[in-house]
Amino acid sequence: MSIEAVRPSEPQFRALIEHSTDALALLARDGSIAYASPSMGGVTGYEAGELEGMHGLSLVHPDDQEQVQAALTSIRNQPGASIKITYRLRLREGTFRWMEGTISNWLADPAIGAMVANYRDITTYEHIVQEREEARANALAAREATRRMDEFIGIASHELKTPLTSIKGNLQLARRRVAMA
């Protein structure tokens, strides 16, 4: 079978990207969205056409914009380069979700002429990671508290035993004297 025979046609390619759970966007050199796949609606709540012409950074959480801009800048002048990135994206409803994606520079390819951004929602994964880190920190804090409590009990026990031993010895002496009297 020839390569041409297995190369996807435009309708096949559209079927692949339109029904994907990942979102796909084509970004112009300036970062504006030239194309957004229909799967964008399932990921972000925006219809594909609503995003076209909008600058991609306008949807990125303010705390993540510098990182995303740096990623775009780093590959913009490197044809064929790709970079993996994790950031928060504003949904249509106004909330933010964690996304993980890859941005690839296909600006020099006349058939594509854009940077290709593929991304997916990883919010659930990020929450699990965050909960695991919090649980680990809590476990470490509990171990440290237990260690300090054991240390305190050891010191307190020693401090209590010393006078009690003296009292016990004095009581035994007093009993002997009473018994001899």
PDB file of C-alpha atoms in Angstrom:
ATOM      1  CA  MET A   1       0.000   0.000   0.000  1.00  0.00           C
ATOM      2  CA  SER A   2       1.388   3.413  -0.907  1.00  0.00           C
ATOM      3  CA  ILE A   3       1.842   6.305   1.494  1.00  0.00           C
ATOM      4  CA  GLU A   4      -0.705   8.300  -0.507  1.00  0.00           C
ATOM      5  CA  ALA A   5      -3.303   5.557   0.033  1.00  0.00           C
ATOM      6  CA  VAL A   6      -2.999   5.715   3.850  1.00  0.00           C
ATOM      7  CA  ARG A   7      -2.541   9.490   4.148  1.00  0.00           C
ATOM      8  CA  PRO A   8      -5.749  10.903   5.632  1.00  0.00           C
ATOM      9  CA  SER A   9      -7.964  12.994   3.433  1.00  0.00           C
ATOM     10  CA  GLU A  10      -9.335  16.315   4.648  1.00  0.00           C
ATOM     11  CA  PRO A  11     -12.704  14.753   5.662  1.00  0.00           C
ATOM     12  CA  GLN A  12     -10.888  12.009   7.578  1.00  0.00           C
ATOM     13  CA  PHE A  13      -8.648  14.571   9.253  1.00  0.00           C
ATOM     14  CA  ARG A  14     -11.659  16.707  10.208  1.00  0.00           C
ATOM     15  CA  ALA A  15     -13.373  13.631  11.683  1.00  0.00           C
ATOM     16  CA  LEU A  16     -10.291  12.959  13.789  1.00  0.00           C
ATOM     17  CA  ILE A  17      -9.991  16.442  15.245  1.00  0.00           C
ATOM     18  CA  GLU A  18     -13.672  17.346  15.497  1.00  0.00           C
ATOM     19  CA  HIS A  19     -14.552  14.407  17.734  1.00  0.00           C
ATOM     20  CA  SER A  20     -11.438  14.424  19.866  1.00  0.00           C
ATOM     21  CA  THR A  21     -11.602  14.945  23.627  1.00  0.00           C
ATOM     22  CA  ASP A  22      -8.557  17.192  23.257  1.00  0.00           C
ATOM     23  CA  ALA A  23      -8.978  20.738  22.036  1.00  0.00           C
ATOM     24  CA  LEU A  24      -6.959  22.007  19.112  1.00  0.00           C
ATOM     25  CA  ALA A  25      -6.261  25.589  18.104  1.00  0.00           C
ATOM     26  CA  LEU A  26      -4.191  27.128  15.347  1.00  0.00           C
ATOM     27  CA  LEU A  27      -2.434  30.256  16.543  1.00  0.00           C
ATOM     28  CA  ALA A  28      -1.160  33.001  14.273  1.00  0.00           C
ATOM     29  CA  ARG A  29       2.367  34.352  14.810  1.00  0.00           C
ATOM     30  CA  ASP A  30       0.955  37.066  17.104  1.00  0.00           C
ATOM     31  CA  GLY A  31      -0.855  34.481  19.286  1.00  0.00           C
ATOM     32  CA  SER A  32      -4.357  35.172  18.007  1.00  0.00           C
ATOM     33  CA  ILE A  33      -6.591  32.146  17.434  1.00  0.00           C
ATOM     34  CA  ALA A  34      -6.922  31.483  13.709  1.00  0.00           C
ATOM     35  CA  TYR A  35      -8.874  28.240  14.123  1.00  0.00           C
ATOM     36  CA  ALA A  36     -10.443  26.418  17.067  1.00  0.00           C
ATOM     37  CA  SER A  37     -11.613  22.830  16.723  1.00  0.00           C
ATOM     38  CA  PRO A  38     -15.237  21.958  17.483  1.00  0.00           C
ATOM     39  CA  SER A  39     -13.993  19.894  20.452  1.00  0.00           C
ATOM     40  CA  MET A  40     -13.107  23.248  22.041  1.00  0.00           C
ATOM     41  CA  GLY A  41     -16.712  23.504  23.205  1.00  0.00           C
ATOM     42  CA  GLY A  42     -16.451  20.335  25.287  1.00  0.00           C
ATOM     43  CA  VAL A  43     -13.223  21.500  26.915  1.00  0.00           C
ATOM     44  CA  THR A  44     -13.867  25.222  27.422  1.00  0.00           C
ATOM     45  CA  GLY A  45     -17.570  25.845  26.870  1.00  0.00           C
ATOM     46  CA  TYR A  46     -16.782  28.261  24.023  1.00  0.00           C
ATOM     47  CA  GLU A  47     -18.016  27.494  20.541  1.00  0.00           C
ATOM     48  CA  ALA A  48     -15.137  27.309  18.088  1.00  0.00           C
ATOM     49  CA  GLY A  49     -16.209  30.397  16.136  1.00  0.00           C
ATOM     50  CA  GLU A  50     -16.358  32.566  19.283  1.00  0.00           C
ATOM     51  CA  LEU A  51     -12.626  32.221  19.823  1.00  0.00           C
ATOM     52  CA  GLU A  52     -11.352  32.902  16.333  1.00  0.00           C
ATOM     53  CA  GLY A  53      -9.545  36.240  16.226  1.00  0.00           C
ATOM     54  CA  MET A  54      -9.249  36.384  20.019  1.00  0.00           C
ATOM     55  CA  HIS A  55      -5.712  36.445  21.450  1.00  0.00           C
ATOM     56  CA  GLY A  56      -4.969  33.106  23.129  1.00  0.00           C
ATOM     57  CA  LEU A  57      -3.395  34.748  26.186  1.00  0.00           C
ATOM     58  CA  SER A  58      -6.658  36.531  26.989  1.00  0.00           C
ATOM     59  CA  LEU A  59      -8.036  33.165  28.154  1.00  0.00           C
ATOM     60  CA  VAL A  60      -5.017  32.233  30.277  1.00  0.00           C
ATOM     61  CA  HIS A  61      -5.076  32.819  34.046  1.00  0.00           C
ATOM     62  CA  PRO A  62      -3.206  36.057  34.886  1.00  0.00           C
ATOM     63  CA  ASP A  63      -0.705  34.138  37.058  1.00  0.00           C
ATOM     64  CA  ASP A  64       0.147  31.844  34.121  1.00  0.00           C
ATOM     65  CA  GLN A  65       0.285  34.393  31.286  1.00  0.00           C
ATOM     66  CA  GLU A  66       4.000  35.111  31.650  1.00  0.00           C
ATOM     67  CA  GLN A  67       4.845  31.391  31.474  1.00  0.00           C
ATOM     68  CA  VAL A  68       2.627  30.815  28.425  1.00  0.00           C
ATOM     69  CA  GLN A  69       3.997  33.909  26.672  1.00  0.00           C
ATOM     70  CA  ALA A  70       7.551  32.702  27.349  1.00  0.00           C
ATOM     71  CA  ALA A  71       6.674  29.295  25.833  1.00  0.00           C
ATOM     72  CA  LEU A  72       5.231  30.916  22.709  1.00  0.00           C
ATOM     73  CA  THR A  73       8.218  33.229  22.385  1.00  0.00           C
ATOM     74  CA  SER A  74      10.678  30.361  22.822  1.00  0.00           C
ATOM     75  CA  ILE A  75       9.316  28.388  19.855  1.00  0.00           C
ATOM     76  CA  ARG A  76       8.024  31.191  17.600  1.00  0.00           C
ATOM     77  CA  ASN A  77      11.301  31.431  15.671  1.00  0.00           C
ATOM     78  CA  GLN A  78      12.125  27.721  15.731  1.00  0.00           C
ATOM     79  CA  PRO A  79      10.306  25.951  12.894  1.00  0.00           C
ATOM     80  CA  GLY A  80       9.191  22.462  13.918  1.00  0.00           C
ATOM     81  CA  ALA A  81       9.866  23.064  17.628  1.00  0.00           C
ATOM     82  CA  SER A  82       7.370  21.910  20.259  1.00  0.00           C
ATOM     83  CA  ILE A  83       6.949  22.676  23.921  1.00  0.00           C
ATOM     84  CA  LYS A  84       4.787  21.036  26.584  1.00  0.00           C
ATOM     85  CA  ILE A  85       3.014  23.388  28.978  1.00  0.00           C
ATOM     86  CA  THR A  86       0.613  23.306  31.925  1.00  0.00           C
ATOM     87  CA  TYR A  87      -1.544  26.339  32.701  1.00  0.00           C
ATOM     88  CA  ARG A  88      -5.018  27.464  33.776  1.00  0.00           C
ATOM     89  CA  LEU A  89      -7.546  28.445  31.124  1.00  0.00           C
ATOM     90  CA  ARG A  90     -10.683  30.530  31.650  1.00  0.00           C
ATOM     91  CA  LEU A  91     -13.848  28.716  30.677  1.00  0.00           C
ATOM     92  CA  ARG A  92     -16.815  30.469  29.133  1.00  0.00           C
ATOM     93  CA  GLU A  93     -18.575  30.451  32.525  1.00  0.00           C
ATOM     94  CA  GLY A  94     -15.640  32.406  34.023  1.00  0.00           C
ATOM     95  CA  THR A  95     -13.995  29.680  36.115  1.00  0.00           C
ATOM     96  CA  PHE A  96     -10.488  28.387  35.462  1.00  0.00           C
ATOM     97  CA  ARG A  97      -9.455  24.795  34.748  1.00  0.00           C
ATOM     98  CA  TRP A  98      -5.985  23.277  34.527  1.00  0.00           C
ATOM     99  CA  MET A  99      -4.870  22.402  31.007  1.00  0.00           C
ATOM    100  CA  GLU A 100      -1.928  20.420  29.758  1.00  0.00           C
ATOM    101  CA  GLY A 101      -0.892  20.784  26.186  1.00  0.00           C
ATOM    102  CA  THR A 102       1.709  20.974  23.509  1.00  0.00           C
ATOM    103  CA  ILE A 103       2.377  23.922  21.269  1.00  0.00           C
ATOM    104  CA  SER A 104       4.186  23.161  18.012  1.00  0.00           C
ATOM    105  CA  ASN A 105       5.583  25.671  15.532  1.00  0.00           C
ATOM    106  CA  TRP A 106       4.285  24.948  12.027  1.00  0.00           C
ATOM    107  CA  LEU A 107       4.443  28.588  10.884  1.00  0.00           C
ATOM    108  CA  ALA A 108       6.970  27.770   8.151  1.00  0.00           C
ATOM    109  CA  ASP A 109       4.868  24.920   6.737  1.00  0.00           C
ATOM    110  CA  PRO A 110       2.729  26.434   3.934  1.00  0.00           C
ATOM    111  CA  ALA A 111       0.041  23.772   4.448  1.00  0.00           C
ATOM    112  CA  ILE A 112      -0.455  24.789   8.106  1.00  0.00           C
ATOM    113  CA  GLY A 113       1.135  28.229   8.596  1.00  0.00           C
ATOM    114  CA  ALA A 114       0.362  28.411  12.313  1.00  0.00           C
ATOM    115  CA  MET A 115       1.434  27.303  15.750  1.00  0.00           C
ATOM    116  CA  VAL A 116      -0.617  24.240  16.674  1.00  0.00           C
ATOM    117  CA  ALA A 117      -1.876  24.018  20.264  1.00  0.00           C
ATOM    118  CA  ASN A 118      -3.315  20.713  21.456  1.00  0.00           C
ATOM    119  CA  TYR A 119      -4.536  20.620  25.039  1.00  0.00           C
ATOM    120  CA  ARG A 120      -6.749  18.757  27.478  1.00  0.00           C
ATOM    121  CA  ASP A 121      -8.367  19.417  30.840  1.00  0.00           C
ATOM    122  CA  ILE A 122      -6.293  17.951  33.688  1.00  0.00           C
ATOM    123  CA  THR A 123      -8.058  19.698  36.565  1.00  0.00           C
ATOM    124  CA  THR A 124      -9.066  16.434  38.275  1.00  0.00           C
ATOM    125  CA  TYR A 125      -5.488  15.188  38.060  1.00  0.00           C
ATOM    126  CA  GLU A 126      -4.148  18.485  39.466  1.00  0.00           C
ATOM    127  CA  HIS A 127      -6.604  18.272  42.391  1.00  0.00           C
ATOM    128  CA  ILE A 128      -5.492  14.708  43.140  1.00  0.00           C
ATOM    129  CA  VAL A 129      -1.830  15.765  43.061  1.00  0.00           C
ATOM    130  CA  GLN A 130      -2.586  18.728  45.322  1.00  0.00           C
ATOM    131  CA  GLU A 131      -4.539  16.552  47.785  1.00  0.00           C
ATOM    132  CA  ARG A 132      -1.709  13.996  47.834  1.00  0.00           C
ATOM    133  CA  GLU A 133       0.838  16.746  48.561  1.00  0.00           C
ATOM    134  CA  GLU A 134      -1.363  18.107  51.357  1.00  0.00           C
ATOM    135  CA  ALA A 135      -1.795  14.591  52.806  1.00  0.00           C
ATOM    136  CA  ARG A 136       1.980  14.070  52.666  1.00  0.00           C
ATOM    137  CA  ALA A 137       2.582  17.407  54.411  1.00  0.00           C
ATOM    138  CA  ASN A 138      -0.032  16.542  57.061  1.00  0.00           C
ATOM    139  CA  ALA A 139       1.573  13.131  57.629  1.00  0.00           C
ATOM    140  CA  LEU A 140       4.998  14.754  58.064  1.00  0.00           C
ATOM    141  CA  ALA A 141       3.539  17.291  60.498  1.00  0.00           C
ATOM    142  CA  ALA A 142       1.814  14.500  62.462  1.00  0.00           C
ATOM    143  CA  ARG A 143       5.083  12.519  62.651  1.00  0.00           C
ATOM    144  CA  GLU A 144       6.928  15.598  63.880  1.00  0.00           C
ATOM    145  CA  ALA A 145       4.217  16.277  66.479  1.00  0.00           C
ATOM    146  CA  THR A 146       4.402  12.647  67.631  1.00  0.00           C
ATOM    147  CA  ARG A 147       8.199  12.850  67.876  1.00  0.00           C
ATOM    148  CA  ARG A 148       7.988  16.022  69.953  1.00  0.00           C
ATOM    149  CA  MET A 149       5.287  14.530  72.162  1.00  0.00           C
ATOM    150  CA  ASP A 150       7.400  11.396  72.739  1.00  0.00           C
ATOM    151  CA  GLU A 151      10.378  13.600  73.588  1.00  0.00           C
ATOM    152  CA  PHE A 152       8.263  15.635  76.023  1.00  0.00           C
ATOM    153  CA  ILE A 153       6.842  12.499  77.658  1.00  0.00           C
ATOM    154  CA  GLY A 154      10.367  11.118  78.064  1.00  0.00           C
ATOM    155  CA  ILE A 155      11.548  14.323  79.739  1.00  0.00           C
ATOM    156  CA  ALA A 156       8.405  14.641  81.875  1.00  0.00           C
ATOM    157  CA  SER A 157       8.627  10.998  82.902  1.00  0.00           C
ATOM    158  CA  HIS A 158      12.235  11.433  84.000  1.00  0.00           C
ATOM    159  CA  GLU A 159      11.393  14.621  85.880  1.00  0.00           C
ATOM    160  CA  LEU A 160       8.497  12.896  87.670  1.00  0.00           C
ATOM    161  CA  LYS A 161      10.419   9.691  88.449  1.00  0.00           C
ATOM    162  CA  THR A 162      13.262  11.466  90.253  1.00  0.00           C
ATOM    163  CA  PRO A 163      11.139  13.024  93.063  1.00  0.00           C
ATOM    164  CA  LEU A 164       8.862   9.970  93.226  1.00  0.00           C
ATOM    165  CA  THR A 165      11.865   7.704  93.734  1.00  0.00           C
ATOM    166  CA  SER A 166      12.990   9.899  96.653  1.00  0.00           C
ATOM    167  CA  ILE A 167       9.481   9.898  98.134  1.00  0.00           C
ATOM    168  CA  LYS A 168       9.217   6.122  97.733  1.00  0.00           C
ATOM    169  CA  GLY A 169      12.588   5.641  99.460  1.00  0.00           C
ATOM    170  CA  ASN A 170      11.565   7.942 102.331  1.00  0.00           C
ATOM    171  CA  LEU A 171       8.263   6.054 102.723  1.00  0.00           C
ATOM    172  CA  GLN A 172      10.115   2.747 102.940  1.00  0.00           C
ATOM    173  CA  LEU A 173      12.446   4.176 105.621  1.00  0.00           C
ATOM    174  CA  ALA A 174       9.463   5.523 107.530  1.00  0.00           C
ATOM    175  CA  ARG A 175       7.728   2.104 107.397  1.00  0.00           C
ATOM    176  CA  ARG A 176      10.820   0.373 108.752  1.00  0.00           C
ATOM    177  CA  ARG A 177      11.100   2.846 111.585  1.00  0.00           C
ATOM    178  CA  VAL A 178       7.418   2.458 112.413  1.00  0.00           C
ATOM    179  CA  ALA A 179       7.764  -1.324 112.271  1.00  0.00           C
ATOM    180  CA  MET A 180      10.786  -1.234 114.622  1.00  0.00           C
ATOM    181  CA  ALA A 181       9.109   1.055 117.064  1.00  0.00           C
TER     182      ALA A 181
END
